[in-house]
PDB file of C-alpha atoms in Angstrom:
ATOM      1  CA  MET A   1       6.351  20.230   9.708  1.00  0.00           C
ATOM      2  CA  PRO A   2       3.162  20.628   7.647  1.00  0.00           C
ATOM      3  CA  THR A   3      -0.067  20.528   9.567  1.00  0.00           C
ATOM      4  CA  ASP A   4      -2.430  19.676   6.701  1.00  0.00           C
ATOM      5  CA  GLN A   5      -4.367  16.565   7.719  1.00  0.00           C
ATOM      6  CA  TRP A   6      -4.268  15.088   4.206  1.00  0.00           C
ATOM      7  CA  LEU A   7      -0.530  15.628   3.855  1.00  0.00           C
ATOM      8  CA  ALA A   8       1.020  14.556   7.149  1.00  0.00           C
ATOM      9  CA  ARG A   9      -0.080  11.010   7.872  1.00  0.00           C
ATOM     10  CA  PRO A  10       1.285   8.212  10.005  1.00  0.00           C
ATOM     11  CA  LEU A  11       3.998   6.265   8.191  1.00  0.00           C
ATOM     12  CA  LYS A  12       1.981   3.046   8.473  1.00  0.00           C
ATOM     13  CA  GLU A  13      -0.755   4.671   6.321  1.00  0.00           C
ATOM     14  CA  PHE A  14       1.730   5.326   3.498  1.00  0.00           C
ATOM     15  CA  ILE A  15       2.926   1.724   3.666  1.00  0.00           C
ATOM     16  CA  ARG A  16      -0.660   0.431   3.841  1.00  0.00           C
ATOM     17  CA  THR A  17      -1.603   2.558   0.803  1.00  0.00           C
ATOM     18  CA  VAL A  18       1.268   1.097  -1.232  1.00  0.00           C
ATOM     19  CA  ALA A  19       0.350  -2.454  -0.153  1.00  0.00           C
ATOM     20  CA  PHE A  20      -3.337  -1.980  -1.024  1.00  0.00           C
ATOM     21  CA  SER A  21      -2.404  -0.505  -4.411  1.00  0.00           C
ATOM     22  CA  VAL A  22      -0.297  -3.572  -5.172  1.00  0.00           C
ATOM     23  CA  ALA A  23      -3.126  -5.867  -4.054  1.00  0.00           C
ATOM     24  CA  GLU A  24      -5.649  -4.006  -6.228  1.00  0.00           C
ATOM     25  CA  GLY A  25      -3.278  -4.283  -9.203  1.00  0.00           C
ATOM     26  CA  GLN A  26      -2.931  -8.023  -8.644  1.00  0.00           C
ATOM     27  CA  GLU A  27      -6.708  -8.423  -8.399  1.00  0.00           C
ATOM     28  CA  GLU A  28      -7.118  -6.579 -11.696  1.00  0.00           C
ATOM     29  CA  LEU A  29      -4.544  -8.876 -13.357  1.00  0.00           C
ATOM     30  CA  ASP A  30      -6.428 -11.899 -11.967  1.00  0.00           C
ATOM     31  CA  ARG A  31      -9.799 -10.581 -13.208  1.00  0.00           C
ATOM     32  CA  ARG A  32      -8.323 -10.042 -16.669  1.00  0.00           C
ATOM     33  CA  SER A  33      -6.880 -13.566 -16.748  1.00  0.00           C
ATOM     34  CA  MET A  34     -10.203 -15.051 -15.621  1.00  0.00           C
ATOM     35  CA  ALA A  35     -12.060 -13.171 -18.366  1.00  0.00           C
ATOM     36  CA  VAL A  36      -9.567 -14.381 -20.988  1.00  0.00           C
ATOM     37  CA  GLN A  37      -9.849 -17.971 -19.693  1.00  0.00           C
ATOM     38  CA  ARG A  38     -13.662 -17.852 -19.896  1.00  0.00           C
ATOM     39  CA  SER A  39     -13.435 -16.504 -23.439  1.00  0.00           C
ATOM     40  CA  ILE A  40     -11.034 -19.298 -24.431  1.00  0.00           C
ATOM     41  CA  GLU A  41     -13.349 -21.925 -22.930  1.00  0.00           C
ATOM     42  CA  ARG A  42     -16.376 -20.497 -24.773  1.00  0.00           C
ATOM     43  CA  ASP A  43     -14.447 -20.492 -28.045  1.00  0.00           C
ATOM     44  CA  ILE A  44     -13.416 -24.136 -27.506  1.00  0.00           C
ATOM     45  CA  GLU A  45     -17.027 -25.147 -26.719  1.00  0.00           C
ATOM     46  CA  ASP A  46     -18.490 -23.468 -29.806  1.00  0.00           C
ATOM     47  CA  GLY A  47     -15.735 -24.868 -32.034  1.00  0.00           C
ATOM     48  CA  SER A  48     -14.153 -21.570 -33.088  1.00  0.00           C
ATOM     49  CA  LEU A  49     -10.920 -22.516 -31.285  1.00  0.00           C
ATOM     50  CA  ALA A  50      -9.446 -25.910 -32.011  1.00  0.00           C
ATOM     51  CA  TYR A  51      -6.755 -25.889 -29.327  1.00  0.00           C
ATOM     52  CA  ASP A  52      -7.105 -26.252 -25.577  1.00  0.00           C
ATOM     53  CA  LEU A  53      -5.285 -23.203 -24.188  1.00  0.00           C
ATOM     54  CA  ASP A  54      -4.898 -21.596 -20.809  1.00  0.00           C
ATOM     55  CA  ALA A  55      -4.813 -17.873 -20.151  1.00  0.00           C
ATOM     56  CA  SER A  56      -1.591 -16.385 -18.857  1.00  0.00           C
ATOM     57  CA  TRP A  57      -1.696 -15.763 -15.131  1.00  0.00           C
ATOM     58  CA  LEU A  58       0.524 -12.851 -14.212  1.00  0.00           C
ATOM     59  CA  ARG A  59       1.775 -12.222 -10.693  1.00  0.00           C
ATOM     60  CA  PHE A  60       3.837  -9.540  -9.094  1.00  0.00           C
ATOM     61  CA  ALA A  61       7.101 -11.192  -8.087  1.00  0.00           C
ATOM     62  CA  ASP A  62       8.218  -8.386  -5.784  1.00  0.00           C
ATOM     63  CA  VAL A  63       7.382  -4.754  -5.384  1.00  0.00           C
ATOM     64  CA  GLU A  64      10.001  -2.412  -4.018  1.00  0.00           C
ATOM     65  CA  ALA A  65       9.352   1.194  -3.118  1.00  0.00           C
ATOM     66  CA  ASP A  66      11.893   3.856  -2.210  1.00  0.00           C
ATOM     67  CA  LEU A  67      10.188   6.832  -0.618  1.00  0.00           C
ATOM     68  CA  GLU A  68      11.834  10.105   0.311  1.00  0.00           C
ATOM     69  CA  MET A  69      10.004  11.764   3.144  1.00  0.00           C
ATOM     70  CA  THR A  70      10.379  13.845   6.192  1.00  0.00           C
ATOM     71  CA  LEU A  71       9.435  12.132   9.408  1.00  0.00           C
ATOM     72  CA  SER A  72       8.294  13.551  12.706  1.00  0.00           C
ATOM     73  CA  ILE A  73       7.497  11.933  16.019  1.00  0.00           C
ATOM     74  CA  GLU A  74       4.710  13.247  18.206  1.00  0.00           C
ATOM     75  CA  GLY A  75       3.293  12.027  21.472  1.00  0.00           C
ATOM     76  CA  ARG A  76      -0.379  11.111  21.466  1.00  0.00           C
ATOM     77  CA  GLU A  77      -1.953  11.448  24.889  1.00  0.00           C
ATOM     78  CA  ILE A  78      -3.187   8.339  26.658  1.00  0.00           C
ATOM     79  CA  ARG A  79      -5.766   9.363  29.256  1.00  0.00           C
ATOM     80  CA  ASP A  80      -7.081   7.568  32.295  1.00  0.00           C
ATOM     81  CA  PRO A  81     -10.742   6.761  31.498  1.00  0.00           C
ATOM     82  CA  GLU A  82     -11.873   7.428  35.070  1.00  0.00           C
ATOM     83  CA  THR A  83     -10.011  10.650  35.884  1.00  0.00           C
ATOM     84  CA  ASP A  84      -9.362  11.918  32.335  1.00  0.00           C
ATOM     85  CA  GLU A  85      -5.783  12.691  33.391  1.00  0.00           C
ATOM     86  CA  VAL A  86      -2.912  12.105  30.974  1.00  0.00           C
ATOM     87  CA  ARG A  87      -1.254   8.800  31.963  1.00  0.00           C
ATOM     88  CA  ALA A  88       1.332   8.578  29.180  1.00  0.00           C
ATOM     89  CA  TYR A  89       2.225   9.549  25.648  1.00  0.00           C
ATOM     90  CA  LYS A  90       2.246   7.079  22.771  1.00  0.00           C
ATOM     91  CA  PRO A  91       4.830   7.952  20.103  1.00  0.00           C
ATOM     92  CA  VAL A  92       3.371   8.335  16.608  1.00  0.00           C
ATOM     93  CA  VAL A  93       5.608   8.621  13.539  1.00  0.00           C
ATOM     94  CA  SER A  94       4.111  10.894  10.871  1.00  0.00           C
ATOM     95  CA  ALA A  95       5.425  11.217   7.347  1.00  0.00           C
ATOM     96  CA  VAL A  96       5.253  13.786   4.561  1.00  0.00           C
ATOM     97  CA  PRO A  97       6.359  12.806   1.066  1.00  0.00           C
ATOM     98  CA  LEU A  98       9.268  14.927  -0.081  1.00  0.00           C
ATOM     99  CA  ASN A  99       8.837  16.355  -3.557  1.00  0.00           C
ATOM    100  CA  HIS A 100       9.301  19.767  -5.133  1.00  0.00           C
ATOM    101  CA  ARG A 101       5.817  20.955  -4.203  1.00  0.00           C
ATOM    102  CA  THR A 102       6.000  20.055  -0.509  1.00  0.00           C
ATOM    103  CA  ALA A 103       9.628  21.175  -0.206  1.00  0.00           C
ATOM    104  CA  ASP A 104       8.783  24.608  -1.640  1.00  0.00           C
ATOM    105  CA  GLU A 105       5.424  25.019   0.061  1.00  0.00           C
ATOM    106  CA  TYR A 106       6.618  24.062   3.541  1.00  0.00           C
ATOM    107  CA  ASP A 107      10.269  25.120   3.235  1.00  0.00           C
ATOM    108  CA  LEU A 108      11.509  21.578   3.912  1.00  0.00           C
ATOM    109  CA  ASP A 109      15.197  20.790   3.745  1.00  0.00           C
ATOM    110  CA  ALA A 110      15.962  17.844   1.458  1.00  0.00           C
ATOM    111  CA  GLU A 111      19.237  17.337   3.341  1.00  0.00           C
ATOM    112  CA  ILE A 112      17.347  16.025   6.346  1.00  0.00           C
ATOM    113  CA  ALA A 113      14.967  13.776   4.435  1.00  0.00           C
ATOM    114  CA  SER A 114      14.592  10.152   5.379  1.00  0.00           C
ATOM    115  CA  GLU A 115      14.553   7.298   2.944  1.00  0.00           C
ATOM    116  CA  VAL A 116      11.990   4.648   3.612  1.00  0.00           C
ATOM    117  CA  ARG A 117      12.388   1.437   1.652  1.00  0.00           C
ATOM    118  CA  LEU A 118       9.889  -1.334   1.618  1.00  0.00           C
ATOM    119  CA  ARG A 119       9.550  -4.603  -0.206  1.00  0.00           C
ATOM    120  CA  ILE A 120       6.315  -6.447  -0.742  1.00  0.00           C
ATOM    121  CA  ALA A 121       6.719 -10.086  -1.719  1.00  0.00           C
ATOM    122  CA  PRO A 122       3.995 -12.648  -2.421  1.00  0.00           C
ATOM    123  CA  VAL A 123       3.535 -15.334   0.172  1.00  0.00           C
ATOM    124  CA  PRO A 124       1.938 -18.573  -1.024  1.00  0.00           C
ATOM    125  CA  PRO A 125      -1.223 -19.495   0.866  1.00  0.00           C
ATOM    126  CA  GLU A 126      -1.035 -22.235   3.431  1.00  0.00           C
ATOM    127  CA  SER A 127      -2.109 -25.598   2.102  1.00  0.00           C
ATOM    128  CA  ARG A 128      -5.520 -26.652   3.291  1.00  0.00           C
ATOM    129  CA  SER A 129      -6.068 -30.170   4.485  1.00  0.00           C
ATOM    130  CA  LEU A 130      -9.294 -31.767   3.327  1.00  0.00           C
TER     131      LEU A 130
END
């Protein structure tokens, strides 16, 4: 298993990175729609646009990701704060994306790769009572 810190990361970091990328993409779509809506409203106010229009608001319906990676499980020491003795080991799943570069560089076997699938779906906000 590769030991490079930047390459082998806990699986939750890969999932978090995908989720944050989707969120950033959605924010960019929202910013674009807001800018278009402001432009439409300015054009209506100054009379250069005769129709009352609304900007299109785009939203990711679902995002699915299929990742091929090699997974490893290591035990992270949990120490007693008073005696500094190892009390237990917490399992940590680390992942390395499987592609041609990592397979060649680290002599990884694609036959033993794991497929990780995730789906990110929008959840409407809870309604606020006034």
